[in-house]
MMTF fields as JSON, N, C-alpha, C and O atoms, coordinates in Angstrom:
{
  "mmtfVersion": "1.0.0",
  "mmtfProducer": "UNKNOWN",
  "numBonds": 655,
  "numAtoms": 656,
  "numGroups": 164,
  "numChains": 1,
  "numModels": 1,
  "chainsPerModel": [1],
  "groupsPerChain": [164],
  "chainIdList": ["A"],
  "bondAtomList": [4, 2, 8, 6, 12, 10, 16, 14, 20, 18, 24, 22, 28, 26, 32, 30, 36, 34, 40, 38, 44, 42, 48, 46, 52, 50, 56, 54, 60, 58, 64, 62, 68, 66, 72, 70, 76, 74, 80, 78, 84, 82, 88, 86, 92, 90, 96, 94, 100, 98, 104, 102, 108, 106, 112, 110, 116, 114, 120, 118, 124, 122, 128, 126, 132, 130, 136, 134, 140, 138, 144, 142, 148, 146, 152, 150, 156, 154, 160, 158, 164, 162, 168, 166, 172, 170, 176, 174, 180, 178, 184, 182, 188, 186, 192, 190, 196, 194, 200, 198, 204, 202, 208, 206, 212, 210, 216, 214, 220, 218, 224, 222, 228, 226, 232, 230, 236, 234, 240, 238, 244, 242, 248, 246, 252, 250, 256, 254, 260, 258, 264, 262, 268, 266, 272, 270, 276, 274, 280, 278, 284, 282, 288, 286, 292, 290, 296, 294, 300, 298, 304, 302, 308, 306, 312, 310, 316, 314, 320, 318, 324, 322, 328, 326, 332, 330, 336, 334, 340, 338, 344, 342, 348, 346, 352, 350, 356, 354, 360, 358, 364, 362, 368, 366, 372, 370, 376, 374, 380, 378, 384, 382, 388, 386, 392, 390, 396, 394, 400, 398, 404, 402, 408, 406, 412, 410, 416, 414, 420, 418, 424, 422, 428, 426, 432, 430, 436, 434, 440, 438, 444, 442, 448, 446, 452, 450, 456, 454, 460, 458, 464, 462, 468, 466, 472, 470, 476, 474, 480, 478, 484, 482, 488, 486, 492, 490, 496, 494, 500, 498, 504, 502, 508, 506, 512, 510, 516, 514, 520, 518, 524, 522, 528, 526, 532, 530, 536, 534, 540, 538, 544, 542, 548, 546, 552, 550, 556, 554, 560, 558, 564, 562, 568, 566, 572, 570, 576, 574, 580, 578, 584, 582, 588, 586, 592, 590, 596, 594, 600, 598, 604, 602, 608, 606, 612, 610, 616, 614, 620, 618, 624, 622, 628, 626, 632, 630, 636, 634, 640, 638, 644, 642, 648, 646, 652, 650],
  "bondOrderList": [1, 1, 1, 1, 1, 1, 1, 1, 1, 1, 1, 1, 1, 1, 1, 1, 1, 1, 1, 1, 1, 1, 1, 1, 1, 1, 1, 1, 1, 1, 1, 1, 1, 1, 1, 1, 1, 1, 1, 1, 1, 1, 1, 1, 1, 1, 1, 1, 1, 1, 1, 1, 1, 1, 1, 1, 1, 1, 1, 1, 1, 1, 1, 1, 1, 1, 1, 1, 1, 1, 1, 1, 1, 1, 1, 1, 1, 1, 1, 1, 1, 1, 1, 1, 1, 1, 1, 1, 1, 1, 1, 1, 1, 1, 1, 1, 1, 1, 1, 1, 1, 1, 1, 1, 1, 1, 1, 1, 1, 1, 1, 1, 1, 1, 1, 1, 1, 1, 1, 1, 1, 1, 1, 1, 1, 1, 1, 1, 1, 1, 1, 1, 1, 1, 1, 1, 1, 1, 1, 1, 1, 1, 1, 1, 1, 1, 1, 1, 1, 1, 1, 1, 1, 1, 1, 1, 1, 1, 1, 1, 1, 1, 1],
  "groupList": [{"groupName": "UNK", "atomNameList": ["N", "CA", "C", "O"], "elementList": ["N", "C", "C", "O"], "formalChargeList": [0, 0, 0, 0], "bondAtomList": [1, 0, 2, 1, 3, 2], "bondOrderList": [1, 1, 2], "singleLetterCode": "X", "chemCompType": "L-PEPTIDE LINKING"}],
  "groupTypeList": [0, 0, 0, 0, 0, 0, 0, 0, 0, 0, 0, 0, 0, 0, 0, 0, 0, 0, 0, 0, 0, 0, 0, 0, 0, 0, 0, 0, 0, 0, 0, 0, 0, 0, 0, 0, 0, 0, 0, 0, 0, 0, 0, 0, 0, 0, 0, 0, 0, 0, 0, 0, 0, 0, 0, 0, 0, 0, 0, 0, 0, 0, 0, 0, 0, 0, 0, 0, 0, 0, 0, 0, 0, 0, 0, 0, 0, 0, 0, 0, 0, 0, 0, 0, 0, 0, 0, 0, 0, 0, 0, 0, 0, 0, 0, 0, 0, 0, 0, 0, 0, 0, 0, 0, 0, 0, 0, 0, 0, 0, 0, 0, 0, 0, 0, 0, 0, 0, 0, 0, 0, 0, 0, 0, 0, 0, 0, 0, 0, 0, 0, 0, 0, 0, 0, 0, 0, 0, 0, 0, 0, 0, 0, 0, 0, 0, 0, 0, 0, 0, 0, 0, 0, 0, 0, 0, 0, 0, 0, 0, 0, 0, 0, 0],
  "groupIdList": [1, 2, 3, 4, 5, 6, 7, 8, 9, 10, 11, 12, 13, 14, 15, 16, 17, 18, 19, 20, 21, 22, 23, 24, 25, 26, 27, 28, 29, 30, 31, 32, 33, 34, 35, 36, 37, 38, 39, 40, 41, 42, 43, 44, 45, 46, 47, 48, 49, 50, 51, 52, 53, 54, 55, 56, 57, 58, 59, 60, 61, 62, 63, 64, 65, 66, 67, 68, 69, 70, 71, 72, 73, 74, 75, 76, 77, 78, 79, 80, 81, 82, 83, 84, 85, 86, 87, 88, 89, 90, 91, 92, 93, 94, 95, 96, 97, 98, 99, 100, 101, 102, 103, 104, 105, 106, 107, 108, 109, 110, 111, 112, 113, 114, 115, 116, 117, 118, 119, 120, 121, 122, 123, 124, 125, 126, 127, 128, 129, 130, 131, 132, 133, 134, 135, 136, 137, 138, 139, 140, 141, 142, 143, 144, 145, 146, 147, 148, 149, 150, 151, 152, 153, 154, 155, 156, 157, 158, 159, 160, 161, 162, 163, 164],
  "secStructList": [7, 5, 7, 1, 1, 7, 1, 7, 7, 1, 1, 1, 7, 7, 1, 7, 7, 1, 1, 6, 6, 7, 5, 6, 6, 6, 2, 2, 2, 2, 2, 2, 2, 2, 2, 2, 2, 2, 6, 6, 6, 6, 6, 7, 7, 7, 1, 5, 7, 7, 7, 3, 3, 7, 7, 7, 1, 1, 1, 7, 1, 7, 7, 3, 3, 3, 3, 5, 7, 1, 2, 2, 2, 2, 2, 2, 7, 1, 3, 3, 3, 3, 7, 7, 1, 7, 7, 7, 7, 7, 7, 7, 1, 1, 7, 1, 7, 7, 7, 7, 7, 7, 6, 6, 6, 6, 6, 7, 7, 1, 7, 7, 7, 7, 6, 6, 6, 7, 7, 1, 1, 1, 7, 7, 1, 1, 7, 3, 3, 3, 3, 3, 7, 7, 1, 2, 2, 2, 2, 2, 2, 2, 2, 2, 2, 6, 6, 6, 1, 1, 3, 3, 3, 3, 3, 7, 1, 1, 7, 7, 7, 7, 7, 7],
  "xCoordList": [7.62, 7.16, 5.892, 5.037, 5.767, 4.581, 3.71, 3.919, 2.373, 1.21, 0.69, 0.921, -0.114, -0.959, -2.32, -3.019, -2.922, -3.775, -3.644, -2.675, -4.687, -4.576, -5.303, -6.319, -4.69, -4.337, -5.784, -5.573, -6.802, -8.114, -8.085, -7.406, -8.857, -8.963, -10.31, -10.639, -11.203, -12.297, -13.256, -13.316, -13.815, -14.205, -13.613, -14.164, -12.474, -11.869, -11.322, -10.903, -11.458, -10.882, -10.052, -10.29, -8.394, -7.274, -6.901, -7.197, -6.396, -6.292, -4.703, -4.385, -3.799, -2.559, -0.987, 0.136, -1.636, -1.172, 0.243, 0.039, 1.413, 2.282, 2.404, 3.086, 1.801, 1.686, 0.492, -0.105, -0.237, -1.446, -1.239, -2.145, 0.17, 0.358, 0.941, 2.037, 0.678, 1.293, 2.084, 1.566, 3.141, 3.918, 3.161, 2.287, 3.939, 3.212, 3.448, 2.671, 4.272, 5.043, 4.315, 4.658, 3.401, 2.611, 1.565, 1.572, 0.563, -0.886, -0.367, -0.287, -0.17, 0.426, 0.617, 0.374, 1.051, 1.287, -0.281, -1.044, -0.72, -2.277, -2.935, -3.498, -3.07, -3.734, -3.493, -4.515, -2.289, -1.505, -2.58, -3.603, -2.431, -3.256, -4.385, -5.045, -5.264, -6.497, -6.759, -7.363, -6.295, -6.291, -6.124, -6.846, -5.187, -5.268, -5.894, -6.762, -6.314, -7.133, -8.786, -9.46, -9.49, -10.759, -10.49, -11.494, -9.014, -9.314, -9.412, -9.953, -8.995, -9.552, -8.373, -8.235, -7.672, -6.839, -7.28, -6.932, -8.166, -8.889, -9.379, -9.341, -10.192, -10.653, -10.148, -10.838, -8.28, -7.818, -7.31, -6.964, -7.178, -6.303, -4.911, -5.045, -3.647, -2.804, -1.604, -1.528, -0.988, -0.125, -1.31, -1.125, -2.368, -3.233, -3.915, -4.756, -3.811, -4.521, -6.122, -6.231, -6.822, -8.138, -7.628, -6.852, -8.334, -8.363, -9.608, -9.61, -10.81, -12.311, -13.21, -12.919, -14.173, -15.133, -16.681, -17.171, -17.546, -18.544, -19.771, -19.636, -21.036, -21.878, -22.566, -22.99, -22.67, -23.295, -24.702, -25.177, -25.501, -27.082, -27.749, -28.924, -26.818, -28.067, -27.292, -28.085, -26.439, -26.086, -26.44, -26.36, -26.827, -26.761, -25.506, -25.585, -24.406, -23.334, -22.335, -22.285, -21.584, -19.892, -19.425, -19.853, -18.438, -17.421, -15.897, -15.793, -15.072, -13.931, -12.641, -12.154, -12.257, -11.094, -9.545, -9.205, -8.741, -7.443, -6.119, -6.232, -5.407, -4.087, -2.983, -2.666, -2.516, -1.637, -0.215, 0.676, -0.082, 1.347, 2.454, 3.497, 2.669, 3.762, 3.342, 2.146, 4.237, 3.84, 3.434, 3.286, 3.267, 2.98, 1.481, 1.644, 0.531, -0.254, 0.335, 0.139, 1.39, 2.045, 2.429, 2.678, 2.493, 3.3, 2.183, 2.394, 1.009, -0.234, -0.781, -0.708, -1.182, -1.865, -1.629, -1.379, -1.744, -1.567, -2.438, -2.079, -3.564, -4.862, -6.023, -5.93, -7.178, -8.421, -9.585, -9.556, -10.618, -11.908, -12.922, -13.195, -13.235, -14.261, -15.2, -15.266, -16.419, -17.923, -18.207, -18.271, -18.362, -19.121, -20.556, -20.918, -21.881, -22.762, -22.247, -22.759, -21.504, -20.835, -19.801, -19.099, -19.199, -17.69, -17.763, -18.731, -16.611, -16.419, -15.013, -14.072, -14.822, -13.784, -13.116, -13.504, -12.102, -11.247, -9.653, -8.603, -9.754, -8.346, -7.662, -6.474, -8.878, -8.188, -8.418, -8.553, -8.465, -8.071, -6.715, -6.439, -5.851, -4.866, -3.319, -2.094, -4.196, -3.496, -2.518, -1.768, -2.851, -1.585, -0.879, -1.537, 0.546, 1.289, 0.848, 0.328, 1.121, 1.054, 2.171, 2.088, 3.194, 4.215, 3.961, 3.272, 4.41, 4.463, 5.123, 5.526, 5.256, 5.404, 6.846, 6.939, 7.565, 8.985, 10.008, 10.157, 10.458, 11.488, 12.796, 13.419, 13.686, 14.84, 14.163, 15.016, 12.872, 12.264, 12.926, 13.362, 12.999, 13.407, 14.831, 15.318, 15.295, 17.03, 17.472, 18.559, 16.631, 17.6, 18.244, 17.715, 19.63, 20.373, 20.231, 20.807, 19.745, 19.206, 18.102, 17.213, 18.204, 17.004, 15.603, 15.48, 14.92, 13.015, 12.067, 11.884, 11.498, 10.429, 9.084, 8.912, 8.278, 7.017, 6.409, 6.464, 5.92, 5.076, 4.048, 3.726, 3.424, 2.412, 3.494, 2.771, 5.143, 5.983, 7.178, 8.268, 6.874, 7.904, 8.595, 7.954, 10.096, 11.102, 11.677, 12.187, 11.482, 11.701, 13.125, 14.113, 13.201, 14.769, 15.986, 17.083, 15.684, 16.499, 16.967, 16.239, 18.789, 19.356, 19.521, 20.041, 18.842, 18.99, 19.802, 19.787, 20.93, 21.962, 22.889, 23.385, 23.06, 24.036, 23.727, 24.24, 22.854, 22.16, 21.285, 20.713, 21.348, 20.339, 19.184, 19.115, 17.7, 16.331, 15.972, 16.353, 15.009, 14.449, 12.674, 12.437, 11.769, 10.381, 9.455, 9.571, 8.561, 7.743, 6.389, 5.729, 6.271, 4.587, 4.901, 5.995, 4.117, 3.29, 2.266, 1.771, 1.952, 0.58, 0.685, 1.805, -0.401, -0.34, 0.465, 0.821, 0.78, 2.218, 3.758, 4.654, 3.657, 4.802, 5.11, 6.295, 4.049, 3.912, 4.385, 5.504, 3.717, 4.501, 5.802, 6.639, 6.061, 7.579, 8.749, 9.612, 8.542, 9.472, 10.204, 11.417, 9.296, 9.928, 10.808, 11.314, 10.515, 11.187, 12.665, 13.623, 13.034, 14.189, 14.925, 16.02, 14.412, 14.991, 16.285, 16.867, 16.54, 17.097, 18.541, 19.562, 17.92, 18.554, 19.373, 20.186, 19.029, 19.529, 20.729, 20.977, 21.145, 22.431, 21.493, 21.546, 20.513, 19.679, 17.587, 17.244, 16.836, 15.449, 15.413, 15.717, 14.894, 14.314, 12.969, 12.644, 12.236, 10.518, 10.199, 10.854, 9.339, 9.153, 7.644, 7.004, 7.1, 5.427, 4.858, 5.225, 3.75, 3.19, 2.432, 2.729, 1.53, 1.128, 1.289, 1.061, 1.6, 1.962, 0.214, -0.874, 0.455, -0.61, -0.756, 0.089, -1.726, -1.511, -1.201, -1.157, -1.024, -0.443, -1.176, -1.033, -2.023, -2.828, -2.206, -2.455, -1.617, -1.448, -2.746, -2.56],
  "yCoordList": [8.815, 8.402, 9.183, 9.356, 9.63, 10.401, 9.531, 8.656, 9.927, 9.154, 9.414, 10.592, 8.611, 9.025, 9.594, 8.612, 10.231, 10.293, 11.711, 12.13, 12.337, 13.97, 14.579, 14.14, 15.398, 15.297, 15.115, 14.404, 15.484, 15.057, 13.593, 12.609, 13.695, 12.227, 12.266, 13.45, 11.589, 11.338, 11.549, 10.584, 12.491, 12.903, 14.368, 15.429, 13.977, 15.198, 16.218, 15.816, 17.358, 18.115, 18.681, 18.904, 19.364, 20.334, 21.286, 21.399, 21.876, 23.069, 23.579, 24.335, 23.024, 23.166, 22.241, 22.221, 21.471, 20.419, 21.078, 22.152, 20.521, 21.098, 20.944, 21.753, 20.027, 19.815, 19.283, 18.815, 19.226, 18.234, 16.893, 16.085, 16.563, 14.948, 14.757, 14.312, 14.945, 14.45, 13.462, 12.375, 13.316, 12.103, 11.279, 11.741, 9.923, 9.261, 9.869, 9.526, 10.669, 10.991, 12.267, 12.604, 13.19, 14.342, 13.436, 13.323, 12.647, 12.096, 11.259, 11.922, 10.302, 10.158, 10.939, 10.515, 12.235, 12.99, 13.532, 13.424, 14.017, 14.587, 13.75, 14.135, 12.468, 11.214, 11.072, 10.786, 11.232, 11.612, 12.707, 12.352, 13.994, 15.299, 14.79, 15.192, 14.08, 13.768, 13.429, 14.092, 12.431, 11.453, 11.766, 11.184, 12.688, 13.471, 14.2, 13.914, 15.465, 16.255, 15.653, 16.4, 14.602, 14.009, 13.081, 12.848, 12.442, 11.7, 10.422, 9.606, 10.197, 8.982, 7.416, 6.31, 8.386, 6.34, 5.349, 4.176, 6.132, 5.136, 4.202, 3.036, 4.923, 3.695, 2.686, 1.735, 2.739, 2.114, 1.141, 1.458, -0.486, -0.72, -1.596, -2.6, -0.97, -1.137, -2.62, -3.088, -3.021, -4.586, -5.37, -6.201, -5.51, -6.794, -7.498, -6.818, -8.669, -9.004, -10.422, -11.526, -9.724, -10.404, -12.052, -12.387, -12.852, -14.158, -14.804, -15.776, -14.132, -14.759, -13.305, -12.388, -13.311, -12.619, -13.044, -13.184, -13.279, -14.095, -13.39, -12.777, -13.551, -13.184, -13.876, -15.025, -13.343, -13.686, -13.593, -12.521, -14.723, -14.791, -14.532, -14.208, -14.725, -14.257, -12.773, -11.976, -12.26, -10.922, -9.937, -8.724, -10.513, -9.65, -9.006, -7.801, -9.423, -8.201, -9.405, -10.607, -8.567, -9.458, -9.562, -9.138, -10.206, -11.104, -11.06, -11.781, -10.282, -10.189, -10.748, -10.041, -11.938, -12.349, -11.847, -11.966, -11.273, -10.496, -11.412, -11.905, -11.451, -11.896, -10.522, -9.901, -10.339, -9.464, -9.372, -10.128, -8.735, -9.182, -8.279, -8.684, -7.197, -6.835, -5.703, -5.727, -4.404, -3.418, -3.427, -4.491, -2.163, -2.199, -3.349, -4.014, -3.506, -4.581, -5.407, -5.564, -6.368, -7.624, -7.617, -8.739, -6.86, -7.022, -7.735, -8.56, -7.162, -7.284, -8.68, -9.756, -8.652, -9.699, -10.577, -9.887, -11.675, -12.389, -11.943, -11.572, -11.973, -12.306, -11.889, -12.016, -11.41, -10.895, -10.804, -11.219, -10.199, -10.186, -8.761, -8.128, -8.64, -7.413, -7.963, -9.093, -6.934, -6.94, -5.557, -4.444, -6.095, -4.632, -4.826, -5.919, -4.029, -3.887, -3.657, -4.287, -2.972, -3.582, -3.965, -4.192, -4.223, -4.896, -3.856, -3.492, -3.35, -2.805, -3.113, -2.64, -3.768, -4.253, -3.22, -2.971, -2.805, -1.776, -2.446, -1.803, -3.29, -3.738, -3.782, -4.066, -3.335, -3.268, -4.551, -5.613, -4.461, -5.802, -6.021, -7.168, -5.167, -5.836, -5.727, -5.632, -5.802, -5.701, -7.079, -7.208, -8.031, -8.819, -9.174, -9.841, -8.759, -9.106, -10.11, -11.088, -9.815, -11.208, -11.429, -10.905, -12.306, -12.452, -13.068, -14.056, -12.795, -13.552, -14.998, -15.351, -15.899, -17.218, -16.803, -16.597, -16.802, -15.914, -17.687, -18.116, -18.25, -19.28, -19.017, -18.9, -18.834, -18.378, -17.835, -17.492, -17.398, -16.083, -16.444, -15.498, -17.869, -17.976, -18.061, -17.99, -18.197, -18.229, -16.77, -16.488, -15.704, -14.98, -14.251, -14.135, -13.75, -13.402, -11.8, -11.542, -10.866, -9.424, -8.966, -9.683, -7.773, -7.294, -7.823, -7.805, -8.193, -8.276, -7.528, -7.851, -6.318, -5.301, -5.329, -4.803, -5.819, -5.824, -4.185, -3.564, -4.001, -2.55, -2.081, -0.907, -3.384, -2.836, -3.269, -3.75, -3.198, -3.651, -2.452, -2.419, -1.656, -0.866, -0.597, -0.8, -0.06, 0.137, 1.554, 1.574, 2.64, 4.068, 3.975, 4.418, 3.636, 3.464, 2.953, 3.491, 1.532, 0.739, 1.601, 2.288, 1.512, 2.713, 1.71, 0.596, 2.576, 2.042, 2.491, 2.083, 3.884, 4.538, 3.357, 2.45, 3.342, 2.558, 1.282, 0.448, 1.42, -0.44, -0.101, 0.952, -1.624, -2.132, -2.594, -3.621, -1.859, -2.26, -2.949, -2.634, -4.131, -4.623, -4.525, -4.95, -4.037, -3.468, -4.492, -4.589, -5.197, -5.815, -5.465, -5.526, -5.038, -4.44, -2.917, -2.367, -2.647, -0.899, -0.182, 0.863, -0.661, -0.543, 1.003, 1.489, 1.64, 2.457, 3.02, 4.168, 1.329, 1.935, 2.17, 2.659, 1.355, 1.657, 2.492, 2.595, 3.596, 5.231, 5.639, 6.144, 5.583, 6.349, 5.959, 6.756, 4.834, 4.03, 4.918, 5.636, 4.676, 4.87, 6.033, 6.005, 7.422, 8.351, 9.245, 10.314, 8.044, 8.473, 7.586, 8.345, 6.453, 5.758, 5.845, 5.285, 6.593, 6.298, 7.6, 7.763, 8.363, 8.659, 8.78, 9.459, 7.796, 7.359, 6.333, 6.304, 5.099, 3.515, 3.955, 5.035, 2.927, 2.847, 3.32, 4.133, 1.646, 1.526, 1.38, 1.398, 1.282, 0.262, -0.081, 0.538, -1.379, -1.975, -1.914, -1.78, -2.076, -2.003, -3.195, -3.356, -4.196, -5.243, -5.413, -5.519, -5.429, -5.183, -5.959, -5.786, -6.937, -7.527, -6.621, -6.871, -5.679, -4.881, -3.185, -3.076, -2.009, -1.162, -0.266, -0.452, 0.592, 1.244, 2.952, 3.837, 2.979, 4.79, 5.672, 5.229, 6.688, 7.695, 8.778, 9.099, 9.494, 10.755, 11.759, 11.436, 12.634, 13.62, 14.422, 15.268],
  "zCoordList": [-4.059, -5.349, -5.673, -4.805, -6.841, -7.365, -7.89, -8.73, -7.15, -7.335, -8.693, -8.964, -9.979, -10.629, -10.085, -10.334, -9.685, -9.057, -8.471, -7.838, -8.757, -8.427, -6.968, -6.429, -6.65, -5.445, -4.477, -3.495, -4.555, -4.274, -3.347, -3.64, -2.345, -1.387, -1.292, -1.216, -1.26, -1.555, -0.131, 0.631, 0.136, 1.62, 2.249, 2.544, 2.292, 3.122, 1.743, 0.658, 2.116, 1.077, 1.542, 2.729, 0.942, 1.258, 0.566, -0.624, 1.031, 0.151, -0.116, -1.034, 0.848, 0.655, 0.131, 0.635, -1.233, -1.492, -2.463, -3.028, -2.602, -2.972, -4.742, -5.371, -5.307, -6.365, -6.586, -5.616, -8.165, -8.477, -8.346, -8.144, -8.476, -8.106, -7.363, -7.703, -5.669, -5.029, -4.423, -4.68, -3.706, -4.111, -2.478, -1.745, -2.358, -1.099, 0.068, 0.959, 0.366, 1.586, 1.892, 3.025, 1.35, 1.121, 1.415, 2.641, 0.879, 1.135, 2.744, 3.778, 2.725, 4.302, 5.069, 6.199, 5.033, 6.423, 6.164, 7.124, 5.12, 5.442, 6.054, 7.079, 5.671, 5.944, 7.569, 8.192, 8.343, 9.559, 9.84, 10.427, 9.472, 10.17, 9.844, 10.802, 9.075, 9.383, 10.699, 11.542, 10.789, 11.754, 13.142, 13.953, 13.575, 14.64, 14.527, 15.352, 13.863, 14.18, 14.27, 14.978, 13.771, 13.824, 15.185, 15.858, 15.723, 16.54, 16.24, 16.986, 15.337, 14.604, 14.733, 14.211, 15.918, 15.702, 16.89, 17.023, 17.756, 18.569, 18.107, 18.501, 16.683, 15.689, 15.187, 14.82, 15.039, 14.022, 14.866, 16.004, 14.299, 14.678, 13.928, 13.228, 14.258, 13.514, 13.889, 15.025, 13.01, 13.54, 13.596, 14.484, 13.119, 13.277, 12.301, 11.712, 11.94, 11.085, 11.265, 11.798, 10.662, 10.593, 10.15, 9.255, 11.076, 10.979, 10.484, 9.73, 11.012, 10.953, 11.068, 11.836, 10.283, 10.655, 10.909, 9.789, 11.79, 11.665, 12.405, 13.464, 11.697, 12.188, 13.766, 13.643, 14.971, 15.884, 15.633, 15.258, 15.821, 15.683, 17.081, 17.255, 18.023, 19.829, 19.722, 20.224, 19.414, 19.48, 18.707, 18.902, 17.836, 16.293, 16.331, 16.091, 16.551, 15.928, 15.389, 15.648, 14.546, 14.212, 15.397, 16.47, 15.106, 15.831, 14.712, 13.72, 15.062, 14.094, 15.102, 15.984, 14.845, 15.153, 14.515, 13.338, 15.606, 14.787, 15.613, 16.735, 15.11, 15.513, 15.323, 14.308, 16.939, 16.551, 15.952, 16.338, 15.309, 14.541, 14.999, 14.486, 15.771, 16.157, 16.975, 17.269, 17.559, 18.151, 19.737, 20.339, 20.356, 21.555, 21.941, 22.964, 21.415, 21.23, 21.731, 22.936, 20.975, 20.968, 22.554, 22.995, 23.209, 24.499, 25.539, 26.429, 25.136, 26.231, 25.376, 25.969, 24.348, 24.311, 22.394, 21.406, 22.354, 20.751, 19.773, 18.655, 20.171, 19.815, 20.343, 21.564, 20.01, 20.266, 19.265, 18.106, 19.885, 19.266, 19.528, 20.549, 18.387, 18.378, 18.078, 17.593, 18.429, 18.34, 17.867, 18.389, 16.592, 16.285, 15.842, 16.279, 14.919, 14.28, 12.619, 11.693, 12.495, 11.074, 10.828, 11.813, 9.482, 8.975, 8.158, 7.49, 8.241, 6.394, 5.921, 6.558, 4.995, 4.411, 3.206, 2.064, 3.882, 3.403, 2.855, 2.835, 2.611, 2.264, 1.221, 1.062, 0.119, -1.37, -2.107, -1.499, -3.409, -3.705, -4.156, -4.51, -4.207, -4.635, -2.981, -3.051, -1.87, -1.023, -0.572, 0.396, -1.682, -1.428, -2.766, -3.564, -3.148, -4.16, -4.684, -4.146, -6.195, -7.02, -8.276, -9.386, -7.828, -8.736, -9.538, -9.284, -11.024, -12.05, -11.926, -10.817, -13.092, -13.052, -14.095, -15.305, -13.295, -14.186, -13.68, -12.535, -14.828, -14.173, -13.766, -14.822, -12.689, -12.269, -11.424, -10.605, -10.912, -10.164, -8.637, -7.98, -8.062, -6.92, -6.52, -5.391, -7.456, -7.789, -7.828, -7.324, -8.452, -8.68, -7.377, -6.272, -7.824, -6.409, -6.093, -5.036, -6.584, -6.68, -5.908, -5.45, -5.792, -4.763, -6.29, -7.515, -5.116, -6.527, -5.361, -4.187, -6.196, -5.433, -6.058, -7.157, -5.521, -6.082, -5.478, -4.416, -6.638, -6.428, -5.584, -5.401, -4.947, -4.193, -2.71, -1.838, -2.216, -1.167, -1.62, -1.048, -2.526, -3.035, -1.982, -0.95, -1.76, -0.851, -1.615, -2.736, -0.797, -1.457, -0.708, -1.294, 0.058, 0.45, -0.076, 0.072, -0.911, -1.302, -2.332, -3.049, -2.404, -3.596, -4.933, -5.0, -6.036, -7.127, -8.19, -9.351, -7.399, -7.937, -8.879, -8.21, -9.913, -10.605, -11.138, -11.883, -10.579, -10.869, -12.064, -12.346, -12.881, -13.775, -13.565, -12.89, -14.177, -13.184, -14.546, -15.673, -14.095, -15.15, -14.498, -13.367, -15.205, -14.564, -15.494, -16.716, -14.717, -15.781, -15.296, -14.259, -16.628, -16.388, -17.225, -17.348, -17.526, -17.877, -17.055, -17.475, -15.984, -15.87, -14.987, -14.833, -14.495, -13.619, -12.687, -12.424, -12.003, -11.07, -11.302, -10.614, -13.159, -13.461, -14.0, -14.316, -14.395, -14.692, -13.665, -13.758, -12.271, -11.063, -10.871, -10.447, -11.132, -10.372, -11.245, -10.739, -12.64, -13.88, -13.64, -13.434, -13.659, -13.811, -12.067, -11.725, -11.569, -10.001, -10.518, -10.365, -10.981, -10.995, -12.057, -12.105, -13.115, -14.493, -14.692, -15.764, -13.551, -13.957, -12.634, -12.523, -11.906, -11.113, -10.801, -9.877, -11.96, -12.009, -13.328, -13.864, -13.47, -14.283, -16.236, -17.159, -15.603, -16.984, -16.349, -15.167, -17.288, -16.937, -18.476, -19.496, -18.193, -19.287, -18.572, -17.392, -19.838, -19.176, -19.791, -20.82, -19.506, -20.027, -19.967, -18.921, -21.293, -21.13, -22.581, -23.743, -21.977, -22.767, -24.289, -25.457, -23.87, -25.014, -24.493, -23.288, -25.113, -24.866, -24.259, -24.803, -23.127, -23.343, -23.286, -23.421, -23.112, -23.302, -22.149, -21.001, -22.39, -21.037, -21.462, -22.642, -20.689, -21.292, -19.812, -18.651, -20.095, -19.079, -18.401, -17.526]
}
């Protein structure tokens, strides 16, 4: 899927990007060669999610409680705790879906893809998409499926602009 967003990452600079808008599968593998070449997944850690974060007062440092959620992790241990000197909260704000108040929404019998869970896999050859929203991601989403699904309806409260 092609990102709005030009090809620029904020820190690292490249020089061999295949287009100005690169799609996700291009920023991910750079994001990949970052990461190995700096060394940098010692840092990371992946399958886990933050439960608590709390300041220690005889330590001075955090205390970040994680629960592991799947992966080689999961084998050794559930659950753990870091100590660091800072937090930095990188999660986005819109890192957890938010569905509309649509009635039938739990009934209906069809695949439903929320955009920030998109599935580049799922085939939308022949099928009827119904897209609600305009917003940003449905600039990127649109022109990857539209000419791939049977039909899209776009379904959008007020129309907005598109500046190339």
């Amino acid at each position: 899927m092609q990102r709005c967003t030009k090809h620029f990452i904020h820190t690292y600079a490249i020089r061999d990007w295949t287009r100005e808008y690169p799609g996700q599968e291009e920023i991910l593998s750079y994001l990949i060669r970052v990461a190995q070449k700096w060394g940098l997944y010692q840092y990371i850690r992946f399958n886990a999610e933050v439960e608590a974060t709390a300041w220690n007062d005889s330590t001075h440092q955090w205390e970040t409680s994680l629960t592991v959620l799947g992966g080689k992790a999961a084998e050794r241990w559930a659950s753990y705790t870091v100590t660091s000197d800072f937090v930095i909260s990188a999660v986005g704000r819109l890192n957890v879906p938010r569905y509309p108040n649509i009635a039938g929404l739990n009934s209906f019998q069809g695949k439903i893809m929320h955009s920030a869970r998109w599935d580049p896999n799922h085939d939308l050859e022949g099928k009827k998409v119904a897209m609600i929203g305009n917003g940003a991601t449905a600039a990127q989403i649109l022109p990857e499926i539209v000419d791939i699904a049977q039909s899209v309806t776009v379904f959008q409260r007020s129309p907005d602009w598109i500046i190339p």
